[in-house]
Tab-separated table of N, CA and C in Angstrom:
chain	number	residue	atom	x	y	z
A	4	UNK	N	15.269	19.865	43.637
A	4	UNK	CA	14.392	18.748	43.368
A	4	UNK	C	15.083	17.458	43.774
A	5	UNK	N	14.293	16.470	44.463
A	5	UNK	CA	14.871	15.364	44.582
A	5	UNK	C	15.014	14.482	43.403
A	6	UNK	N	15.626	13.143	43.514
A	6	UNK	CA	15.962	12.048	42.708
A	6	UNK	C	14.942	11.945	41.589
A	7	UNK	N	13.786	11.308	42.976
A	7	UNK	CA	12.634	10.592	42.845
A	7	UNK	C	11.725	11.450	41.663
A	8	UNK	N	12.160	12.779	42.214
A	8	UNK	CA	10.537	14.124	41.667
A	8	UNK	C	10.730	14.180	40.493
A	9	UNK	N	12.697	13.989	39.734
A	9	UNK	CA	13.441	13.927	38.762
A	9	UNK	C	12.902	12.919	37.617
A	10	UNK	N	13.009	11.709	38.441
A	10	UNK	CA	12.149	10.585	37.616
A	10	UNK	C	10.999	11.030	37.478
A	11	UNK	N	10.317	11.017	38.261
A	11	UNK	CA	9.187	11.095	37.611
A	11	UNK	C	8.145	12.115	36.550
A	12	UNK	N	9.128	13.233	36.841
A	12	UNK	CA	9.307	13.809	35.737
A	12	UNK	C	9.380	13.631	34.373
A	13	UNK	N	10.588	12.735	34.264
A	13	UNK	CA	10.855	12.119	32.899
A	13	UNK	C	10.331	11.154	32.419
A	14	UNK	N	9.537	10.480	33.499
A	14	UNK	CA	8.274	9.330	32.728
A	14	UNK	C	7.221	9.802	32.406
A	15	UNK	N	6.944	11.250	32.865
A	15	UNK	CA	5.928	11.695	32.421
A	15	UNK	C	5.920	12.081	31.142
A	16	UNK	N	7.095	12.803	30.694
A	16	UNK	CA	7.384	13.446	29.388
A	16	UNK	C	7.451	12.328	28.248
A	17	UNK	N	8.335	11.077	28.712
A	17	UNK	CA	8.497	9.544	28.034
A	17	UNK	C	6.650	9.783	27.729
A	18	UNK	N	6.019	9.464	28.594
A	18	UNK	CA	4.963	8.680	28.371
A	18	UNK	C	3.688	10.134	27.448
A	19	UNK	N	3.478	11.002	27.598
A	19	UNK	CA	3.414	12.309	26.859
A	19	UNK	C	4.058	12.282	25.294
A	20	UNK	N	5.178	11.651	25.367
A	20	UNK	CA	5.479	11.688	23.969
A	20	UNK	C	4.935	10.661	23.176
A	21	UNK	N	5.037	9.098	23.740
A	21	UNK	CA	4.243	8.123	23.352
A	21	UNK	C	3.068	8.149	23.249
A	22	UNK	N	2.408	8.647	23.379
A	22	UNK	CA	0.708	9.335	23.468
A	22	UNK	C	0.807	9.923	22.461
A	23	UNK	N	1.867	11.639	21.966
A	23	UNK	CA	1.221	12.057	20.695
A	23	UNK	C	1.803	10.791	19.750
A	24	UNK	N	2.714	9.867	19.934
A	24	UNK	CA	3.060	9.344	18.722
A	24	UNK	C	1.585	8.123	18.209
A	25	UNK	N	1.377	7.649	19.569
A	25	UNK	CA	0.607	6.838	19.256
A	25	UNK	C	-0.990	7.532	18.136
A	26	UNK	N	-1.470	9.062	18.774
A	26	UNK	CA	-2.413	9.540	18.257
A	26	UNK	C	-1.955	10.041	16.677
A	27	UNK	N	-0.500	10.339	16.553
A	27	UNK	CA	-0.338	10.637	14.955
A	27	UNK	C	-0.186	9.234	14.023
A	28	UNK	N	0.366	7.782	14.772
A	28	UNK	CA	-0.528	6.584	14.218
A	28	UNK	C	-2.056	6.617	13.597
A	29	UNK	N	-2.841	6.990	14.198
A	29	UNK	CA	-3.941	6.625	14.838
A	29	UNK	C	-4.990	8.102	13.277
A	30	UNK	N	-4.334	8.957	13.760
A	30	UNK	CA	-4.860	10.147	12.761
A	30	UNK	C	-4.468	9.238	11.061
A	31	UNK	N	-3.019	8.905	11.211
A	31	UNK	CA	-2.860	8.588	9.457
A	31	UNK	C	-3.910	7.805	9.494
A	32	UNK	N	-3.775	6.616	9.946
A	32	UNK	CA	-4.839	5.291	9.623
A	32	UNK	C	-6.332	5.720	9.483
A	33	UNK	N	-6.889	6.973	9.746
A	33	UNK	CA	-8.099	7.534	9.551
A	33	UNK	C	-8.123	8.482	8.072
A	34	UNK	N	-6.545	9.040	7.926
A	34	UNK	CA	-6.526	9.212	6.961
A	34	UNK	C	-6.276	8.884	5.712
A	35	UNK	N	-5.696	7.623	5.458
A	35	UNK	CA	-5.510	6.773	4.742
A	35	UNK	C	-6.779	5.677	4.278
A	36	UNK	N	-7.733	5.839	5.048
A	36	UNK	CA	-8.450	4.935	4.725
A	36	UNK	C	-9.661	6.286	4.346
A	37	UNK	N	-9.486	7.260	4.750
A	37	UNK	CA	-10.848	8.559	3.836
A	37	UNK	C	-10.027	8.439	2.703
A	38	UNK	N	-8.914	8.417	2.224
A	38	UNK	CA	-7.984	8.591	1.019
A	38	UNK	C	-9.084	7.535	-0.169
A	39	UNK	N	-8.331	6.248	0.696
A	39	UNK	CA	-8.835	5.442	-0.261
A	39	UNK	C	-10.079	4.906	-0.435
A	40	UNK	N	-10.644	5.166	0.263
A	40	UNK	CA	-12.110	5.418	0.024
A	40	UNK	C	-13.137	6.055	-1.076
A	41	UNK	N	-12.089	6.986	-1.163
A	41	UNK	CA	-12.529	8.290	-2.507
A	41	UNK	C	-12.219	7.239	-3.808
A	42	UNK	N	-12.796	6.936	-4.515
A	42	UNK	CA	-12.589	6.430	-5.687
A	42	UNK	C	-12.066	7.014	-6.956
A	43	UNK	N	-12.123	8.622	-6.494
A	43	UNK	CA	-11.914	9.672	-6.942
A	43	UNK	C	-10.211	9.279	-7.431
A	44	UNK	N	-9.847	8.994	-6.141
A	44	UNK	CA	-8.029	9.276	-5.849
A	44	UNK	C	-7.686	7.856	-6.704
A	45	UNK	N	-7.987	6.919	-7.567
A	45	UNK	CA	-7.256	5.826	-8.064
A	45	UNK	C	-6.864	6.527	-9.355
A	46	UNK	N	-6.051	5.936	-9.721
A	46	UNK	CA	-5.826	6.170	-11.174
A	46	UNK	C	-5.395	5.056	-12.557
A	47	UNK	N	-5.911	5.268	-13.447
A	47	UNK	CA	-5.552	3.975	-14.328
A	47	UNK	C	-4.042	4.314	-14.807
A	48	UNK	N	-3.295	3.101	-14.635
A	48	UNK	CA	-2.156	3.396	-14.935
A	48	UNK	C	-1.174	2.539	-16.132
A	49	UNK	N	-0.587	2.375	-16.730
A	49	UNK	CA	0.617	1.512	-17.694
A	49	UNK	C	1.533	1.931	-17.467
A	50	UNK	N	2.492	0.580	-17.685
A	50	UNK	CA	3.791	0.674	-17.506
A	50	UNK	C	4.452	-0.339	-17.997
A	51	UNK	N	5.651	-0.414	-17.695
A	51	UNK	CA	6.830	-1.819	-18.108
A	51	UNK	C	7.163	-2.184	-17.220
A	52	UNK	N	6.918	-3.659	-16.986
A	52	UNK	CA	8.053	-4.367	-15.696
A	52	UNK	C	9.156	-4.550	-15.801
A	53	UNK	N	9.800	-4.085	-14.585
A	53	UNK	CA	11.543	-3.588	-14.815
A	53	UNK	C	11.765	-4.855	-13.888
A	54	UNK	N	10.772	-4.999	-12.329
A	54	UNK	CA	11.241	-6.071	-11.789
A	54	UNK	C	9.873	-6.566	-10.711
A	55	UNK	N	10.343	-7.780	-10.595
A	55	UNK	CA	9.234	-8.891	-10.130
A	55	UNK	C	9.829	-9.928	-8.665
A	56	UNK	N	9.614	-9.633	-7.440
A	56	UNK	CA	9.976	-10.206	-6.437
A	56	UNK	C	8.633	-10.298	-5.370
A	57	UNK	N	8.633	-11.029	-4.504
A	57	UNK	CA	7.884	-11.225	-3.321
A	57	UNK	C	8.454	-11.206	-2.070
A	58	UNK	N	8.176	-10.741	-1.026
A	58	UNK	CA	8.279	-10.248	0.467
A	58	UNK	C	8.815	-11.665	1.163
A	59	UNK	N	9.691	-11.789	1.605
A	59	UNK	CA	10.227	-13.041	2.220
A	59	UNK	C	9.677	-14.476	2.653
A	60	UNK	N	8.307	-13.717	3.177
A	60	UNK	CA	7.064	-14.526	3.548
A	60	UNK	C	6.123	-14.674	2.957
A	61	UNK	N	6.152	-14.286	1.303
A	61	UNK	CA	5.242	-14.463	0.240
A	61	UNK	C	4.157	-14.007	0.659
A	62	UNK	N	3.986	-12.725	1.457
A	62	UNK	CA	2.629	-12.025	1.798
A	62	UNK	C	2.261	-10.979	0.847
A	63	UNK	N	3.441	-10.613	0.226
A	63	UNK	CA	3.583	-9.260	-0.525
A	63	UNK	C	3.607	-9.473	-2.240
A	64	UNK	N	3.718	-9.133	-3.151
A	64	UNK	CA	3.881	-8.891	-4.679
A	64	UNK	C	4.492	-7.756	-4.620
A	65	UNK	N	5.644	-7.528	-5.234
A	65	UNK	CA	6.464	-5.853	-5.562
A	65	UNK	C	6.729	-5.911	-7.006
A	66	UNK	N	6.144	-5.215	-7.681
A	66	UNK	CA	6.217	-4.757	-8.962
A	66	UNK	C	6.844	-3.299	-9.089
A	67	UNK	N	7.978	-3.520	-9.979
A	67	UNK	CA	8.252	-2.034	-10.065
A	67	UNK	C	8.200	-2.145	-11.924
A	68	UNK	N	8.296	-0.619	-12.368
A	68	UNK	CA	7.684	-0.376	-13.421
A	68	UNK	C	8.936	1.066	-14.253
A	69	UNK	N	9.006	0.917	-15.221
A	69	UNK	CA	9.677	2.035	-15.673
A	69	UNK	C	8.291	2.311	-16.907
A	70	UNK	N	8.899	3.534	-17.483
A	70	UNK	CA	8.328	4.289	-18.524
A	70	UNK	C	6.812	4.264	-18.228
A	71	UNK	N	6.149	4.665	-17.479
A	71	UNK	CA	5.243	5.110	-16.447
A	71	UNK	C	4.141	5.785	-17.054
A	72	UNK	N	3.183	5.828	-17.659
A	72	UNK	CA	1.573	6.900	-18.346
A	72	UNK	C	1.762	8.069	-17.338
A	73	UNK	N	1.416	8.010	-15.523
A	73	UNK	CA	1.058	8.091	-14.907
A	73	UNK	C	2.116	8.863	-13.789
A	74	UNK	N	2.291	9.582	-13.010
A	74	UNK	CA	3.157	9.910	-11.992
A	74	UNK	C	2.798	9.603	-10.455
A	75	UNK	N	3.949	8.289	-10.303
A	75	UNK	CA	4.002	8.230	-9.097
A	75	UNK	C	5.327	8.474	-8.709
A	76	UNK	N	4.918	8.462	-7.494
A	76	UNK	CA	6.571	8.957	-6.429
A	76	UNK	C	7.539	7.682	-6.258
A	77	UNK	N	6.960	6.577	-6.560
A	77	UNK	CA	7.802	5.344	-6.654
A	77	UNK	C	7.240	4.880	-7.475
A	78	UNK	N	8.355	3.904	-8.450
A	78	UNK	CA	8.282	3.344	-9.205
A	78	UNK	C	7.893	1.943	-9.009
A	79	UNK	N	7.858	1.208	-7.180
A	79	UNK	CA	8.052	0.058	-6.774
A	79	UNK	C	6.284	0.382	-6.502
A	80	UNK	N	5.154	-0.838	-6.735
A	80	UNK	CA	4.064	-0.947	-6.288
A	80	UNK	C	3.931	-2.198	-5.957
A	81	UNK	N	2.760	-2.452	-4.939
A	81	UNK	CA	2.480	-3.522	-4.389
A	81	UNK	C	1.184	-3.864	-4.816
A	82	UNK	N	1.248	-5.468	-4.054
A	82	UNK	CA	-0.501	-6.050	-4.116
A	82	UNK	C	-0.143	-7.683	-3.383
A	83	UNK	N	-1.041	-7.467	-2.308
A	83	UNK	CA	-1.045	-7.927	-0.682
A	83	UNK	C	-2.051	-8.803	-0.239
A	84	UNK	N	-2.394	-9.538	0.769
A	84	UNK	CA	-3.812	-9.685	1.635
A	84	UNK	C	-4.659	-10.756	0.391
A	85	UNK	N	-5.813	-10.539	0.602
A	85	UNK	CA	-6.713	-11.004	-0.360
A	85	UNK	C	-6.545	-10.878	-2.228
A	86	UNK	N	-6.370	-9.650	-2.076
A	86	UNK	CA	-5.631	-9.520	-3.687
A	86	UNK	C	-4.411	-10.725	-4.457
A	87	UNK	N	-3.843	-10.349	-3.564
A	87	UNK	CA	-2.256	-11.466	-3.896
A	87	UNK	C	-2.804	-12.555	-4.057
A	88	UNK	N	-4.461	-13.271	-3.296
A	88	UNK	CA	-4.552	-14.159	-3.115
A	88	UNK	C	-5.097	-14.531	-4.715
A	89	UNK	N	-5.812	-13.387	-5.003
A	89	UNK	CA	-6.682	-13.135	-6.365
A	89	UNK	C	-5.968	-13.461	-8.061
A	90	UNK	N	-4.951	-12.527	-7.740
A	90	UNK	CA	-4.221	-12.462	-9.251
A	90	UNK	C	-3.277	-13.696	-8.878
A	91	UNK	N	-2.846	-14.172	-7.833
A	91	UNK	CA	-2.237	-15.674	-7.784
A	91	UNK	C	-2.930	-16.776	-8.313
A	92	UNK	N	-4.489	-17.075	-7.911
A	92	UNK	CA	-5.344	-18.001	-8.385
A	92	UNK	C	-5.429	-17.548	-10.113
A	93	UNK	N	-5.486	-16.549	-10.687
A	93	UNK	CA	-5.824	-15.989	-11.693
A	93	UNK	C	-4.080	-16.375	-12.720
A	94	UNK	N	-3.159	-16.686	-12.171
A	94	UNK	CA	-2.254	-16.899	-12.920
A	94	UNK	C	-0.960	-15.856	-12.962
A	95	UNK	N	-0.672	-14.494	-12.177
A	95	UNK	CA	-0.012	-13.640	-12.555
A	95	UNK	C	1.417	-14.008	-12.584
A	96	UNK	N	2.203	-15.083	-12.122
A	96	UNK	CA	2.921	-15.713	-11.798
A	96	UNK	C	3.642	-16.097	-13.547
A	97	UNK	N	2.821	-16.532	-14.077
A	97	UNK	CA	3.341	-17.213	-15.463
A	97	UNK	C	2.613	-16.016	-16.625
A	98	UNK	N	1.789	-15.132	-16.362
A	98	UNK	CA	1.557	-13.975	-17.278
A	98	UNK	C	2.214	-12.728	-17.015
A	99	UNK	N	2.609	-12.245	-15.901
A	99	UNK	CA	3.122	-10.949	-16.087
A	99	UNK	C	5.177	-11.593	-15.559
A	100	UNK	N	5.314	-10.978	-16.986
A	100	UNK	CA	7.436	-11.101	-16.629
A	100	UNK	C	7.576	-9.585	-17.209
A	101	UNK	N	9.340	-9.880	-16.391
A	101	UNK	CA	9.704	-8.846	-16.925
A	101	UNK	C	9.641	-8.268	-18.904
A	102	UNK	N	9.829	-7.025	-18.753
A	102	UNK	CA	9.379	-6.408	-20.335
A	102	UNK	C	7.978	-6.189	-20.738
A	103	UNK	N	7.065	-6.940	-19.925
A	103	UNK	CA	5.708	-6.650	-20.219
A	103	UNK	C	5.375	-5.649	-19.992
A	104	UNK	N	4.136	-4.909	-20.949
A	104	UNK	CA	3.463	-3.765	-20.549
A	104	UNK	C	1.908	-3.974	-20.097
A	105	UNK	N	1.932	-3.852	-18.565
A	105	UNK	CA	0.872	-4.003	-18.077
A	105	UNK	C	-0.207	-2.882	-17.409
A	106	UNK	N	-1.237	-2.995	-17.419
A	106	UNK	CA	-2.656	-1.730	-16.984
A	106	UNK	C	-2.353	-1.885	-15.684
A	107	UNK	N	-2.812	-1.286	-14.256
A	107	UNK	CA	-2.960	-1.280	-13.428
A	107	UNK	C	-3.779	-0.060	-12.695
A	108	UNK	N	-4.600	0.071	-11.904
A	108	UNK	CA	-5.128	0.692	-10.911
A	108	UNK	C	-4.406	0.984	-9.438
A	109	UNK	N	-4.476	2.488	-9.026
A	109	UNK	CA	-4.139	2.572	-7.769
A	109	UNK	C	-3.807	3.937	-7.382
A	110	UNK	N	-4.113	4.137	-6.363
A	110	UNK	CA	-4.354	5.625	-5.417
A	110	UNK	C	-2.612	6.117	-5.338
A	111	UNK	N	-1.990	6.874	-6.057
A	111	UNK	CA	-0.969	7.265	-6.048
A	111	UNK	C	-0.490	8.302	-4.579
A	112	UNK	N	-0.876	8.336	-3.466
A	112	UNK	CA	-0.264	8.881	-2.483
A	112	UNK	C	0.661	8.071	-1.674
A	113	UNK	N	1.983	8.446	-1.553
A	113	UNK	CA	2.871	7.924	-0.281
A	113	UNK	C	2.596	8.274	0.955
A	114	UNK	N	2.632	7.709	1.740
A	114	UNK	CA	2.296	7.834	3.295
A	114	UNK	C	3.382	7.789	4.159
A	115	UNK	N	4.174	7.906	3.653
A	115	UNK	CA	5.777	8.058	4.466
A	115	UNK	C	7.132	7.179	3.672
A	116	UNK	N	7.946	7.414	4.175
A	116	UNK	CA	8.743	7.026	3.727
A	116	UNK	C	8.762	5.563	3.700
A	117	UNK	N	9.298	4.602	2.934
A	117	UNK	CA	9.094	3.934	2.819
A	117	UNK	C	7.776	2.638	2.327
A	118	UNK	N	6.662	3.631	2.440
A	118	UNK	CA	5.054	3.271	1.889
A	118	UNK	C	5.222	2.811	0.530
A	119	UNK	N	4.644	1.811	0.134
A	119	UNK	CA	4.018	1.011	-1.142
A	119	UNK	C	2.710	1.695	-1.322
A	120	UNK	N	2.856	1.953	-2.480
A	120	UNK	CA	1.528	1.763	-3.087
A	120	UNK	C	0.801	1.094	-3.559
A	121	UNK	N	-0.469	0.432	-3.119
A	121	UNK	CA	-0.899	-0.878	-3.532
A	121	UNK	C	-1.759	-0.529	-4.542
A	122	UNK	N	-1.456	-1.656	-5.269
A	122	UNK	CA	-2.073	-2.347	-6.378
A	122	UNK	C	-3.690	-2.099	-6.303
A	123	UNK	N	-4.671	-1.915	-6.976
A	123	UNK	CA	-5.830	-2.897	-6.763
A	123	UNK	C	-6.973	-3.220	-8.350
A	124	UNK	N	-6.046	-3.005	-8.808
A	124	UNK	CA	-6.670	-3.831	-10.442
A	124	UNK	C	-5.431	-3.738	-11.346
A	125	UNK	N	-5.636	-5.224	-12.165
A	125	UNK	CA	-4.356	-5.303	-12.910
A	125	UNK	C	-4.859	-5.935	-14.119
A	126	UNK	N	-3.954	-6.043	-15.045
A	126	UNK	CA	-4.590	-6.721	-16.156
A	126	UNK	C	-3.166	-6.389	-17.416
A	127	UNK	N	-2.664	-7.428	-18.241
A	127	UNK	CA	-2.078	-7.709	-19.063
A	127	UNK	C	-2.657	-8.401	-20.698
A	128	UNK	N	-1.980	-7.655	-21.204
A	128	UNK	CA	-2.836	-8.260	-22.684
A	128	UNK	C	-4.479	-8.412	-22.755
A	129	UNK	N	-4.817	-6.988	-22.273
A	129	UNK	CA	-6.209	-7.696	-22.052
A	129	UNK	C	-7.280	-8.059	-21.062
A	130	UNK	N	-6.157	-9.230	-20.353
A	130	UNK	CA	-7.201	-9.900	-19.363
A	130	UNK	C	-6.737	-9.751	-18.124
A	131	UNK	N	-8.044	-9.368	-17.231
A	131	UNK	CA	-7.843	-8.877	-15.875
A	131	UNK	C	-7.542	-9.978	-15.030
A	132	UNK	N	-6.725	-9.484	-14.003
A	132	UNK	CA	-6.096	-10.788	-13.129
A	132	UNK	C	-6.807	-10.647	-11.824
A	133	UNK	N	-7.150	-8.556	-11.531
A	133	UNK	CA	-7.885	-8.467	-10.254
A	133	UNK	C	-8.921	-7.066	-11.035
A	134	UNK	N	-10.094	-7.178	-10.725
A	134	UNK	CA	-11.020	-6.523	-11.364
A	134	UNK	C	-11.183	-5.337	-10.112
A	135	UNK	N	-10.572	-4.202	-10.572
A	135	UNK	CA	-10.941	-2.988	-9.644
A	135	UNK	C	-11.750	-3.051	-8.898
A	136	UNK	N	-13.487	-3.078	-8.837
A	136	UNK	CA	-14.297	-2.877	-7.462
A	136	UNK	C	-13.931	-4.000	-6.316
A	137	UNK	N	-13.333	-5.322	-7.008
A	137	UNK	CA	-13.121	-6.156	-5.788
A	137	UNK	C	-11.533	-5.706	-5.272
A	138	UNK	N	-10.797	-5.650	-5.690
A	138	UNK	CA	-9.755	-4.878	-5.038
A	138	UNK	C	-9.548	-3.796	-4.258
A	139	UNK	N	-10.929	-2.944	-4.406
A	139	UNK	CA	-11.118	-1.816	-4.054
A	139	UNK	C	-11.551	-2.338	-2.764
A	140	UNK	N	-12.618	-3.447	-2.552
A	140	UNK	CA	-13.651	-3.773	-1.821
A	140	UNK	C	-12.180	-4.282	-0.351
A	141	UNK	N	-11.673	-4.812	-1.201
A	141	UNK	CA	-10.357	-6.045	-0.338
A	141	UNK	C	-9.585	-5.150	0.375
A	142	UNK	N	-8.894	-3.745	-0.246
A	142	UNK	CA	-8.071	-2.325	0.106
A	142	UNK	C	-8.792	-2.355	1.913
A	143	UNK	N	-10.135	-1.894	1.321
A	143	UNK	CA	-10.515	-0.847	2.123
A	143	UNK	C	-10.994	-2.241	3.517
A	144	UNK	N	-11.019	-3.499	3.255
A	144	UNK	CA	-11.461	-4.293	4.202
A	144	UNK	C	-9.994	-4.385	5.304
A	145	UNK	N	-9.140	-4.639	4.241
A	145	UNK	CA	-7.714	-4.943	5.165
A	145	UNK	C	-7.067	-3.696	5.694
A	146	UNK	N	-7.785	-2.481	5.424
A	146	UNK	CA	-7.384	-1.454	6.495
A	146	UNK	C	-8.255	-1.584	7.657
A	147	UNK	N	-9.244	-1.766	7.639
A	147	UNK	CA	-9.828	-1.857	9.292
A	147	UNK	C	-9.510	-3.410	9.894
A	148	UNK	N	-8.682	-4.491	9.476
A	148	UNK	CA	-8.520	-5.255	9.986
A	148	UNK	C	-7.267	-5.148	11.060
């Protein structure tokens, strides 16, 4: 075989592999969004805040939680996008600290390593900061965006 037949060989296989990777992208994001779709898959959850930080660029909320009702695979959950925008206007900032025991909603599947599980209803002492169907509504909008 020549040089040339060599190369091009191997861009074919390069570009063959980038194809299935791109289509096993492409499959989760179809499956992640039938997931959460099911209303079935949320679950009401309580817990204790162990710790309270935001994503560098204040896009994110990371709540992690010990002593758990509920079993998830991480203890670290999120709440993002329109939501963040929600329980921010609503106050979560000066109502939920650490030691609190707070309610929450959310579809307990990981999607790979490293995956958050987002948030999408919360509520402390009571009063809701993000009311499940609109969180639900916000989830499922900012996956097809």
């Amino acid at each position: 075989m020549t040089k040339t037949a060599l190369i091009c060989i191997k861009v074919v296989i390069v570009l063959q592999l980038l194809f299935i990777l791109a289509l096993g992208y492409f499959f989760t994001d179809i499956k992640m969004e039938k997931y959460y779709s099911d209303k079935s898959n949320y679950v009401s959850a309580a817990g204790t805040v162990t710790e309270i930080h935001y994503s560098k660029d204040e896009t994110c909320l990371f709540l992690s939680f010990s002593d758990l009702d509920h079993h998830f695979e991480e203890d670290t959950l999120n709440i993002f996008g329109d939501n963040l925008l929600i329980v921010r206007q609503n106050g979560i900032d000066e109502k939920i600290k650490i030691g609190d025991r707070i309610n929450f909603i959310a579809a307990p599947k990981i999607w790979g390593d490293g995956y958050c599980v987002p948030i999408v209803g919360i509520s402390v002492d009571g009063e809701e900061l993000l009311d499940f169907e609109e969180g639900y509504t916000n989830l499922l909008k900012s996956l097809n965006d």
